[in-house]
CSV table of C-alpha atoms and ligand atoms in Angstrom, one decimal:
chain,number,residue,atom,x,y,z
A,1,MET,CA,-9.6,5.1,28.6
A,2,GLN,CA,-10.7,7.7,26.1
A,3,PHE,CA,-9.0,11.0,25.0
A,4,LEU,CA,-10.9,13.6,23.2
A,5,PHE,CA,-9.0,16.4,21.4
A,6,ARG,CA,-10.8,19.1,19.4
A,7,THR,CA,-8.8,21.0,17.0
A,8,ALA,CA,-9.9,24.6,16.6
A,9,SER,CA,-11.2,25.9,13.4
A,10,THR,CA,-9.4,24.6,10.3
A,11,HIS,CA,-12.0,23.1,7.9
A,12,LEU,CA,-10.1,19.9,7.3
A,13,PHE,CA,-9.7,19.0,10.9
A,14,GLN,CA,-13.1,20.1,12.2
A,15,ARG,CA,-14.1,16.6,13.0
A,16,SER,CA,-13.2,15.6,16.5
A,17,PHE,CA,-10.1,13.5,16.7
A,18,TYR,CA,-9.9,10.9,19.3
A,19,SER,CA,-8.0,7.7,20.1
A,20,THR,CA,-9.0,5.0,22.4
A,21,MET,CA,-6.3,3.0,24.1
A,22,PHE,CA,-6.5,-0.8,23.5
A,23,ASP,CA,-4.5,-3.8,24.6
A,24,THR,CA,-4.0,-4.8,21.0
A,25,GLN,CA,-4.5,-8.5,20.4
A,26,VAL,CA,-2.7,-10.3,17.5
A,27,LEU,CA,-4.1,-13.7,16.2
A,28,LYS,CA,-2.5,-15.8,13.6
A,29,VAL,CA,-4.4,-17.2,10.7
A,30,VAL,CA,-3.1,-19.6,8.0
A,31,PRO,CA,-4.2,-18.4,4.5
A,32,GLU,CA,-3.9,-21.9,3.0
A,33,ASN,CA,-6.9,-23.0,5.2
A,34,PHE,CA,-9.2,-20.6,3.4
A,35,THR,CA,-10.8,-21.8,0.1
A,36,PHE,CA,-13.7,-20.6,-2.0
A,37,LYS,CA,-16.6,-22.6,-3.4
A,38,LYS,CA,-18.5,-21.5,-6.5
A,39,SER,CA,-22.2,-21.4,-6.3
A,40,ILE,CA,-24.1,-23.6,-8.7
A,41,GLY,CA,-26.1,-21.9,-11.4
A,42,THR,CA,-25.6,-19.5,-14.3
A,43,ASP,CA,-24.2,-16.5,-12.5
A,44,GLU,CA,-21.9,-14.6,-15.0
A,45,PHE,CA,-19.4,-14.0,-12.2
A,46,SER,CA,-19.7,-17.3,-10.4
A,47,GLU,CA,-15.9,-17.3,-9.5
A,48,LEU,CA,-16.2,-13.8,-8.1
A,49,ASN,CA,-19.3,-14.6,-6.1
A,50,ALA,CA,-17.9,-17.8,-4.6
A,51,ASN,CA,-18.3,-18.5,-0.9
A,52,SER,CA,-15.6,-18.9,1.7
A,53,VAL,CA,-14.9,-22.2,3.3
A,54,ILE,CA,-12.6,-22.2,6.4
A,55,SER,CA,-11.2,-25.7,7.2
A,56,THR,CA,-9.8,-25.2,10.7
A,57,LYS,CA,-11.4,-24.2,14.0
A,58,ASN,CA,-8.6,-21.8,15.0
A,59,ASP,CA,-8.9,-19.8,11.7
A,60,LYS,CA,-12.7,-19.7,12.1
A,61,LEU,CA,-12.3,-18.3,15.6
A,62,ALA,CA,-9.8,-15.7,14.5
A,63,ILE,CA,-12.2,-14.5,11.7
A,64,GLU,CA,-15.1,-14.4,14.2
A,65,LYS,CA,-13.1,-12.2,16.6
A,66,ALA,CA,-12.2,-9.8,13.8
A,67,VAL,CA,-15.9,-9.7,12.7
A,68,GLU,CA,-16.9,-9.0,16.2
A,69,TRP,CA,-14.7,-5.9,16.4
A,70,LEU,CA,-15.7,-4.7,13.0
A,71,LYS,CA,-19.4,-5.1,13.8
A,72,LYS,CA,-18.8,-3.0,16.9
A,73,GLY,CA,-17.5,-0.3,14.6
A,74,GLU,CA,-13.8,-0.6,15.4
A,75,ALA,CA,-10.8,-0.6,13.1
A,76,VAL,CA,-8.8,-3.9,12.7
A,77,GLY,CA,-5.4,-4.7,11.0
A,78,ILE,CA,-5.8,-7.3,8.3
A,79,PRO,CA,-3.5,-9.0,5.8
A,80,THR,CA,-4.1,-8.4,2.1
A,81,GLU,CA,-2.0,-9.5,-0.9
A,82,THR,CA,-0.7,-6.0,-1.4
A,83,VAL,CA,0.1,-4.6,2.1
A,84,TYR,CA,-1.6,-4.9,5.5
A,85,GLY,CA,-4.8,-2.9,5.7
A,86,LEU,CA,-6.5,-1.0,8.5
A,87,ALA,CA,-10.1,-2.0,8.0
A,88,ALA,CA,-13.4,-0.7,9.2
A,89,ASN,CA,-17.1,-0.9,8.1
A,90,ALA,CA,-17.1,1.2,4.9
A,91,LEU,CA,-20.8,2.0,5.3
A,92,ASP,CA,-20.4,3.4,8.9
A,93,ALA,CA,-19.0,7.0,9.1
A,94,ASN,CA,-18.2,6.5,12.8
A,95,ALA,CA,-16.2,3.3,12.2
A,96,VAL,CA,-14.4,5.0,9.3
A,97,SER,CA,-13.4,7.9,11.6
A,98,LYS,CA,-11.5,5.3,13.7
A,99,ILE,CA,-9.2,4.6,10.8
A,100,PHE,CA,-8.3,8.3,10.4
A,101,ALA,CA,-7.7,8.6,14.1
A,102,ALA,CA,-5.6,5.5,14.5
A,103,LYS,CA,-3.3,6.3,11.6
A,104,ASN,CA,-3.4,10.1,12.1
A,105,ARG,CA,-4.4,10.3,8.4
A,106,PRO,CA,-5.2,13.6,6.9
A,107,GLN,CA,-9.0,14.0,6.6
A,108,ASP,CA,-9.0,14.8,2.9
A,109,ASN,CA,-7.2,11.6,1.7
A,110,PRO,CA,-9.9,9.2,0.5
A,111,LEU,CA,-10.0,5.5,1.4
A,112,ILE,CA,-10.3,2.4,-0.8
A,113,VAL,CA,-13.4,0.3,-0.3
A,114,HIS,CA,-12.8,-3.5,-0.3
A,115,VAL,CA,-15.5,-6.0,-1.4
A,116,SER,CA,-15.5,-9.8,-1.5
A,117,SER,CA,-17.9,-10.4,-4.4
A,118,ILE,CA,-19.4,-8.8,-7.5
A,119,ASN,CA,-22.8,-8.9,-5.8
A,120,MET,CA,-21.4,-6.8,-2.9
A,121,LEU,CA,-19.8,-4.4,-5.4
A,122,LYS,CA,-23.1,-3.9,-7.2
A,123,SER,CA,-24.9,-3.3,-3.9
A,124,ILE,CA,-22.9,-0.1,-3.4
A,125,LEU,CA,-23.1,1.3,-6.9
A,126,PRO,CA,-25.8,3.6,-8.3
A,127,ASP,CA,-28.5,1.5,-10.0
A,128,ASN,CA,-26.4,-1.6,-9.0
A,129,THR,CA,-24.6,-1.2,-12.3
A,130,ILE,CA,-20.9,-1.6,-13.1
A,131,PRO,CA,-19.7,0.7,-15.9
A,132,GLU,CA,-19.1,-1.3,-19.1
A,133,VAL,CA,-15.5,-0.2,-19.4
A,134,TYR,CA,-14.5,-2.2,-16.3
A,135,LEU,CA,-16.1,-5.5,-17.2
A,136,PRO,CA,-13.2,-7.0,-19.1
A,137,ILE,CA,-10.8,-5.7,-16.5
A,138,ILE,CA,-12.7,-7.2,-13.6
A,139,ARG,CA,-13.0,-10.5,-15.4
A,140,LYS,CA,-9.3,-10.7,-16.0
A,141,HIS,CA,-7.8,-9.0,-12.9
A,142,TRP,CA,-10.1,-9.4,-10.0
A,143,PRO,CA,-9.6,-10.5,-7.3
A,144,GLY,CA,-6.2,-8.8,-7.2
A,145,PRO,CA,-4.0,-5.7,-6.6
A,146,LEU,CA,-6.2,-3.4,-8.7
A,147,THR,CA,-8.5,-0.6,-7.5
A,148,ILE,CA,-11.0,0.9,-9.8
A,149,VAL,CA,-12.6,4.4,-9.6
A,150,LEU,CA,-16.4,4.2,-9.7
A,151,PRO,CA,-19.4,6.6,-9.3
A,152,THR,CA,-20.2,6.7,-5.6
A,153,SER,CA,-23.6,6.4,-4.0
A,154,GLN,CA,-25.6,7.5,-1.0
A,155,LEU,CA,-24.4,4.4,0.9
A,156,ILE,CA,-20.8,5.5,1.1
A,157,PRO,CA,-20.1,8.1,3.8
A,158,ASN,CA,-18.4,11.3,2.7
A,159,SER,CA,-15.4,10.5,4.9
A,160,VAL,CA,-14.6,7.6,2.6
A,161,THR,CA,-14.7,9.6,-0.6
A,162,CYS,CA,-13.7,12.9,1.0
A,163,GLY,CA,-16.5,14.5,-0.9
A,164,HIS,CA,-15.5,13.3,-4.4
A,165,PRO,CA,-18.2,12.1,-6.7
A,166,THR,CA,-16.3,8.8,-7.1
A,167,VAL,CA,-15.4,5.9,-4.8
A,168,ALA,CA,-12.3,3.7,-5.3
A,169,VAL,CA,-13.0,-0.1,-4.9
A,170,ARG,CA,-10.9,-3.2,-4.8
A,171,PHE,CA,-11.6,-6.9,-4.5
A,172,PRO,CA,-8.6,-8.4,-2.7
A,173,SER,CA,-7.4,-11.9,-3.6
A,174,HIS,CA,-5.9,-12.6,-0.2
A,175,PRO,CA,-8.1,-15.5,1.1
A,176,VAL,CA,-8.2,-14.1,4.6
A,177,ALA,CA,-9.2,-10.6,3.6
A,178,ARG,CA,-11.8,-12.0,1.2
A,179,SER,CA,-13.3,-14.4,3.7
A,180,LEU,CA,-13.4,-11.7,6.4
A,181,ILE,CA,-15.3,-9.2,4.2
A,182,GLU,CA,-17.8,-11.9,3.3
A,183,ALA,CA,-18.2,-12.9,7.0
A,184,CYS,CA,-18.9,-9.2,7.9
A,185,GLY,CA,-21.5,-8.9,5.1
A,186,PHE,CA,-20.4,-5.3,4.5
A,187,PRO,CA,-17.5,-3.8,2.5
A,188,LEU,CA,-14.4,-2.7,4.4
A,189,ALA,CA,-12.7,0.7,3.9
A,190,ALA,CA,-9.0,0.0,4.3
A,191,PRO,CA,-5.9,2.1,3.7
A,192,SER,CA,-2.5,0.7,4.6
A,193,ALA,CA,-2.2,-0.1,8.3
A,194,ASN,CA,0.8,2.1,9.0
A,195,SER,CA,1.0,5.3,10.9
A,196,SER,CA,0.4,8.1,8.3
A,197,GLY,CA,3.6,9.0,6.3
A,198,LYS,CA,5.5,5.8,7.3
A,199,PRO,CA,6.4,2.9,5.0
A,200,SER,CA,3.5,0.5,4.4
A,201,PRO,CA,3.4,-2.7,6.5
A,202,THR,CA,4.0,-6.0,4.9
A,203,LEU,CA,4.1,-8.0,8.2
A,204,ALA,CA,1.7,-8.1,11.1
A,205,SER,CA,4.6,-7.0,13.3
A,206,HIS,CA,4.9,-3.8,11.3
A,207,VAL,CA,1.2,-3.0,12.0
A,208,TYR,CA,1.7,-3.8,15.7
A,209,HIS,CA,4.8,-1.5,15.8
A,210,ASP,CA,2.9,1.5,14.4
A,211,LEU,CA,-0.6,1.0,15.8
A,212,GLN,CA,-0.4,-1.0,19.1
A,213,GLY,CA,-2.7,0.5,21.7
A,214,ARG,CA,-4.6,2.4,19.0
A,215,ILE,CA,-6.6,-0.6,17.6
A,216,PRO,CA,-8.0,-3.6,19.3
A,217,PHE,CA,-7.1,-6.4,17.0
A,218,ILE,CA,-4.7,-7.6,14.2
A,219,LEU,CA,-5.1,-10.7,12.1
A,220,ASP,CA,-1.6,-12.1,11.4
A,221,GLY,CA,-1.7,-13.8,8.0
A,222,GLY,CA,2.1,-13.8,7.4
A,223,SER,CA,3.9,-11.7,4.8
A,224,CYS,CA,2.2,-9.9,1.9
A,225,ASN,CA,2.9,-11.4,-1.4
A,226,VAL,CA,2.9,-8.3,-3.6
A,227,GLY,CA,4.4,-5.9,-1.1
A,228,VAL,CA,3.3,-2.6,-2.6
A,229,GLU,CA,-0.2,-1.1,-2.7
A,230,SER,CA,-2.8,-1.7,-5.5
A,231,THR,CA,-2.8,0.1,-8.8
A,232,VAL,CA,-5.5,2.7,-8.9
A,233,LEU,CA,-7.2,2.9,-12.3
A,234,ASP,CA,-9.6,5.6,-13.4
A,235,GLY,CA,-11.4,4.1,-16.4
A,236,LEU,CA,-14.1,6.8,-16.2
A,237,ARG,CA,-11.8,9.3,-17.8
A,238,ASN,CA,-11.0,9.4,-21.5
A,239,PRO,CA,-8.3,8.1,-22.1
A,240,PRO,CA,-8.2,5.9,-19.0
A,241,ALA,CA,-5.4,6.5,-16.6
A,242,ILE,CA,-3.4,4.9,-13.8
A,243,LEU,CA,-3.7,7.3,-10.9
A,244,ARG,CA,-1.3,5.4,-8.8
A,245,PRO,CA,1.0,2.6,-10.0
A,246,GLY,CA,0.9,-0.5,-7.9
A,247,GLY,CA,0.8,-4.3,-7.9
A,248,LEU,CA,-0.9,-4.7,-11.2
A,249,THR,CA,1.4,-3.5,-14.0
A,250,TYR,CA,0.8,-0.9,-16.7
A,251,GLU,CA,1.9,-3.6,-19.2
A,252,GLU,CA,-0.8,-6.0,-18.1
A,253,LEU,CA,-3.5,-3.4,-18.0
A,254,LYS,CA,-2.8,-2.0,-21.4
A,255,GLU,CA,-3.5,-5.4,-23.0
A,256,ILE,CA,-7.1,-5.3,-22.0
A,257,LYS,CA,-9.8,-4.3,-24.4
A,258,GLY,CA,-10.6,-0.6,-24.1
A,259,MET,CA,-7.2,0.2,-22.4
A,260,GLU,CA,-5.2,0.7,-25.5
A,261,GLN,CA,-4.7,4.4,-24.8
A,262,LEU,CA,-3.9,3.9,-21.1
A,263,GLN,CA,-2.0,6.8,-19.6
A,264,VAL,CA,0.0,7.1,-16.4
A,265,TYR,CA,-0.7,10.1,-14.2
A,266,ARG,CA,2.3,12.5,-13.9
A,267,LYS,CA,4.2,10.6,-16.6
A,268,ASP,CA,1.9,11.2,-19.5
A,269,PHE,CA,-0.3,14.1,-18.2
A,270,VAL,CA,-1.0,16.3,-15.3
A,271,ASP,CA,-4.4,17.6,-14.3
A,272,LYS,CA,-4.8,20.7,-12.3
A,273,GLU,CA,-7.8,19.5,-10.4
A,274,LEU,CA,-6.2,16.2,-9.5
A,275,GLU,CA,-3.1,18.1,-8.4
A,276,MET,CA,-5.2,19.9,-5.8
A,277,ALA,CA,-7.0,16.8,-4.7
A,278,PRO,CA,-5.0,14.1,-2.8
A,279,THR,CA,-7.0,11.4,-4.6
A,280,THR,CA,-4.0,11.0,-6.7
A,281,PRO,CA,-0.3,10.4,-6.6
A,282,GLY,CA,-0.2,11.9,-3.1
A,283,MET,CA,1.7,15.1,-3.9
A,284,LYS,CA,0.4,16.7,-0.9
A,285,TYR,CA,1.7,14.5,1.8
A,286,ARG,CA,5.0,13.0,2.8
A,287,HIS,CA,4.7,9.3,2.2
A,288,TYR,CA,6.3,6.0,2.8
A,289,SER,CA,9.2,7.6,4.8
A,290,PRO,CA,11.2,5.9,7.5
A,291,GLU,CA,12.7,7.9,10.3
A,292,ALA,CA,16.1,7.8,8.6
A,293,MET,CA,17.0,10.2,5.8
A,294,VAL,CA,16.5,8.3,2.5
A,295,ILE,CA,18.7,9.0,-0.5
A,296,LEU,CA,17.7,7.3,-3.8
A,297,ILE,CA,20.5,6.6,-6.1
A,298,ASP,CA,18.9,5.9,-9.5
A,299,ARG,CA,20.6,4.6,-12.6
A,300,LYS,CA,20.6,6.4,-15.9
A,301,ARG,CA,19.1,4.2,-18.6
A,302,ASP,CA,22.5,3.5,-20.2
A,303,SER,CA,24.7,3.6,-17.2
A,304,LYS,CA,27.1,0.7,-17.5
A,305,GLU,CA,29.4,1.5,-14.6
A,306,PHE,CA,26.5,1.7,-12.1
A,307,GLU,CA,28.3,-0.2,-9.4
A,308,GLU,CA,31.3,2.1,-9.4
A,309,ASN,CA,29.1,5.2,-9.7
A,310,PHE,CA,26.8,4.1,-6.9
A,311,GLU,CA,29.8,3.7,-4.5
A,312,LYS,CA,31.2,7.1,-5.5
A,313,ALA,CA,27.8,8.8,-5.1
A,314,TRP,CA,27.0,7.4,-1.6
A,315,LYS,CA,30.5,8.2,-0.3
A,316,GLU,CA,30.3,11.8,-1.6
A,317,GLU,CA,26.9,12.2,0.0
A,318,LEU,CA,28.0,10.7,3.3
A,319,ASN,CA,30.9,13.2,3.4
A,320,ALA,CA,28.5,16.1,2.6
A,321,ILE,CA,26.1,15.0,5.3
A,322,ARG,CA,29.0,14.7,7.9
A,323,THR,CA,30.3,18.1,6.8
A,324,SER,CA,26.8,19.6,7.5
A,325,GLY,CA,27.3,18.6,11.1
A,326,MET,CA,25.2,15.4,11.3
A,327,VAL,CA,26.8,12.6,13.2
A,328,VAL,CA,26.4,9.4,11.2
A,329,SER,CA,27.2,6.3,13.2
A,330,LYS,CA,25.2,3.9,11.1
A,331,ILE,CA,24.2,3.9,7.4
A,332,GLY,CA,21.9,1.5,5.7
A,333,MET,CA,22.0,0.2,2.1
A,334,LEU,CA,19.0,-1.2,0.2
A,335,ARG,CA,20.3,-3.0,-2.8
A,336,THR,CA,19.3,-5.4,-5.5
A,337,THR,CA,21.0,-8.8,-5.9
A,338,GLN,CA,22.9,-9.0,-9.2
A,339,GLU,CA,22.0,-12.0,-11.4
A,340,GLY,CA,24.3,-14.9,-10.7
A,341,LYS,CA,25.3,-13.7,-7.3
A,342,THR,CA,23.9,-15.3,-4.2
A,343,ALA,CA,21.4,-13.3,-2.2
A,344,THR,CA,22.6,-12.7,1.4
A,345,TRP,CA,19.8,-10.7,3.1
A,346,GLU,CA,22.2,-8.9,5.3
A,347,THR,CA,25.8,-7.8,5.2
A,348,ILE,CA,27.4,-5.7,7.9
A,349,SER,CA,30.7,-3.8,7.4
A,350,MET,CA,32.5,-0.7,8.6
A,351,VAL,CA,32.7,2.3,6.3
A,352,ASP,CA,35.5,3.7,8.5
A,353,ASP,CA,36.2,3.9,12.2
A,354,GLN,CA,33.1,6.1,12.7
A,355,THR,CA,30.4,4.5,10.7
A,356,LYS,CA,28.9,1.1,10.4
A,357,CYS,CA,27.1,-0.1,7.3
A,358,ILE,CA,24.2,-2.5,7.2
A,359,SER,CA,23.4,-3.6,3.7
A,360,LEU,CA,20.1,-5.4,2.9
A,361,GLN,CA,18.9,-7.0,-0.4
A,362,MET,CA,15.4,-6.2,-1.6
A,363,GLY,CA,15.3,-8.8,-4.4
A,364,ARG,CA,17.0,-9.7,-7.6
A,365,TYR,CA,17.8,-7.0,-10.3
A,366,GLY,CA,15.6,-7.7,-13.3
A,367,HIS,CA,12.9,-9.2,-11.0
A,368,PRO,CA,10.9,-6.1,-10.0
A,369,GLU,CA,8.2,-8.2,-8.3
A,370,GLU,CA,10.8,-9.4,-5.8
A,371,VAL,CA,12.1,-5.9,-5.2
A,372,ALA,CA,8.5,-4.8,-4.6
A,373,ARG,CA,8.1,-7.5,-2.0
A,374,GLY,CA,11.3,-6.5,-0.2
A,375,MET,CA,11.3,-2.7,-0.4
A,376,PHE,CA,9.0,-1.6,2.5
A,377,LYS,CA,10.3,-4.5,4.6
A,378,GLY,CA,13.9,-3.2,4.0
A,379,LEU,CA,13.1,0.4,4.8
A,380,ARG,CA,11.4,-0.7,8.1
A,381,GLU,CA,14.2,-3.1,9.0
A,382,LEU,CA,16.8,-0.5,8.6
A,383,ASP,CA,14.8,2.0,10.7
A,384,GLY,CA,14.5,-0.7,13.4
A,385,ARG,CA,18.3,-0.8,13.4
A,386,SER,CA,18.4,3.0,13.9
A,387,VAL,CA,20.5,3.9,10.9
A,388,ASN,CA,20.9,7.6,10.2
A,389,VAL,CA,20.8,7.5,6.5
A,390,ILE,CA,19.5,4.9,3.9
A,391,PHE,CA,21.0,4.8,0.4
A,392,VAL,CA,18.6,2.9,-1.8
A,393,GLU,CA,19.3,1.7,-5.3
A,394,GLY,CA,16.8,2.6,-8.1
A,395,ILE,CA,15.5,0.1,-10.6
A,396,PRO,CA,14.1,0.4,-14.1
A,397,GLU,CA,10.5,1.5,-14.2
A,398,ASP,CA,9.2,-1.5,-16.1
A,399,ARG,CA,6.5,-3.7,-14.7
A,400,GLU,CA,6.4,-3.6,-10.8
A,401,GLY,CA,9.4,-1.2,-11.1
A,402,MET,CA,7.0,1.6,-11.8
A,403,ALA,CA,5.3,1.2,-8.4
A,404,VAL,CA,8.6,0.6,-6.6
A,405,MET,CA,10.1,3.8,-8.0
A,406,ASN,CA,6.9,5.8,-7.3
A,407,ARG,CA,7.2,4.9,-3.6
A,408,LEU,CA,11.0,5.4,-3.4
A,409,ARG,CA,10.8,8.8,-5.0
A,410,LYS,CA,8.2,9.8,-2.4
A,411,ALA,CA,10.2,8.3,0.5
A,412,ALA,CA,13.5,10.0,-0.6
A,413,THR,CA,14.7,13.4,0.5
A,414,LYS,CA,17.1,13.4,-2.4
A,415,VAL,CA,17.3,11.6,-5.7
A,416,LEU,CA,20.7,11.2,-7.5
A,417,GLU,CA,21.1,9.8,-11.0
A,418,VAL,CA,24.4,8.1,-11.7
B,501,AMP,P1,-3.9,4.2,0.7
B,501,AMP,O1,-3.8,5.1,1.8
B,501,AMP,O2,-2.6,3.7,0.3
B,501,AMP,O3,-5.0,3.2,0.8
B,501,AMP,O4,-4.3,5.1,-0.5
B,501,AMP,C1,-5.6,5.3,-1.0
B,501,AMP,C2,-5.5,6.0,-2.3
B,501,AMP,O5,-6.5,5.5,-3.2
B,501,AMP,C3,-5.6,7.5,-2.3
B,501,AMP,O6,-4.5,8.2,-1.8
B,501,AMP,C4,-5.9,7.7,-3.8
B,501,AMP,O7,-4.7,7.6,-4.5
B,501,AMP,C5,-6.7,6.5,-4.1
B,501,AMP,N1,-8.2,6.8,-4.1
B,501,AMP,C6,-9.0,6.6,-3.1
B,501,AMP,N2,-10.3,7.1,-3.4
B,501,AMP,C7,-10.2,7.6,-4.6
B,501,AMP,C8,-11.1,8.2,-5.5
B,501,AMP,N3,-12.4,8.4,-5.2
B,501,AMP,N4,-10.6,8.6,-6.7
B,501,AMP,C9,-9.4,8.5,-7.1
B,501,AMP,N5,-8.4,7.9,-6.3
B,501,AMP,C10,-8.8,7.4,-5.1
B,502,MG,MG1,-1.0,4.2,2.5
């Protein structure tokens, strides 16, 4: 069944918007069954040009199925180490349009192109050349949760770059994603596989929840290890800058040769042009937001009585929300586990005789990589339990905390500091 909608005249939505209904199939794969074998020879990037070996028949069949859909020009849900991606042939404008349609993504938000080897990267760059500045970074941090901004070429459709002179590229380390891209033989454009504006998916079930019927196929490779999107680095500007904080930390990037002056967009500088273009920190759109109202309760750097202040703050907020006329039958809490305490994923209690409280733990305080892994999952889980309001605890912006706080600030309707 096909539906065809044409929106009238606005420039951004001129392209026809359609969605095909599918009976979405989900197939499991086991990441441990995928390995990579270096080619023999003197290739400078032999590790990064290694070939995939799949040890089991079932995994091979699942990859073949995904390749079949991708070669037909459809969009497919795939696991990556950051979050699940919604992938399509990055060199085929028609395939790329399926991503925008399935997610309902604004047409002016560019996509990241995923490659599975340095040879594939070179094949899409002008003169097949990687800018010098990226070489030490690629050697150290690829494959991994890092996207780099590169000059684009004729091969990349405008819908991927949204007309920018640059293209953002990543080499994922997830063995399933890497093997799949290699099997396709073309790079995959892939934003997060959520419905636009919603929290990113870290499980195949999240993708199914958002996109069932809109895409033909999802590869289920279990949970994503990093849990937040990649870091977007623009090394072509001087000084280089992180446009979006993500899985690879500022601290790690800054150690690389040439990155000594590394800046973070919005923290260290703001650029008028970037502010207008949604290539960057996503000012323009609502992001990462569950159905429930999210209130972020952040800690002041030197706040010693955080626990007490946190409780006081959410109780006051809850009263204010009730006074405004909203009926609150269920609230959710997303907390960190304090060092030395045992992590219980879920605690249910009553606030009073009107309101139930479901409290979930994202990860241990002081372990931002754990919080990153648990954050989107927690937001989605609480939405699934139909809570009206989510109170989420802020963490320090060190290491992965920078990406966590970037996402939580965008998801929140209100930020309190206590
Ligand atoms: P996502 O939807 O999470 O995959 O986000 C893709 C993001 O990658 C965009 O919103 C930008 O932040 C970034 N991005 C993609 N293409 C470019 C580009 N050409 N220049 C700068 N940033 C980009
Ligand atoms: Mg996204």
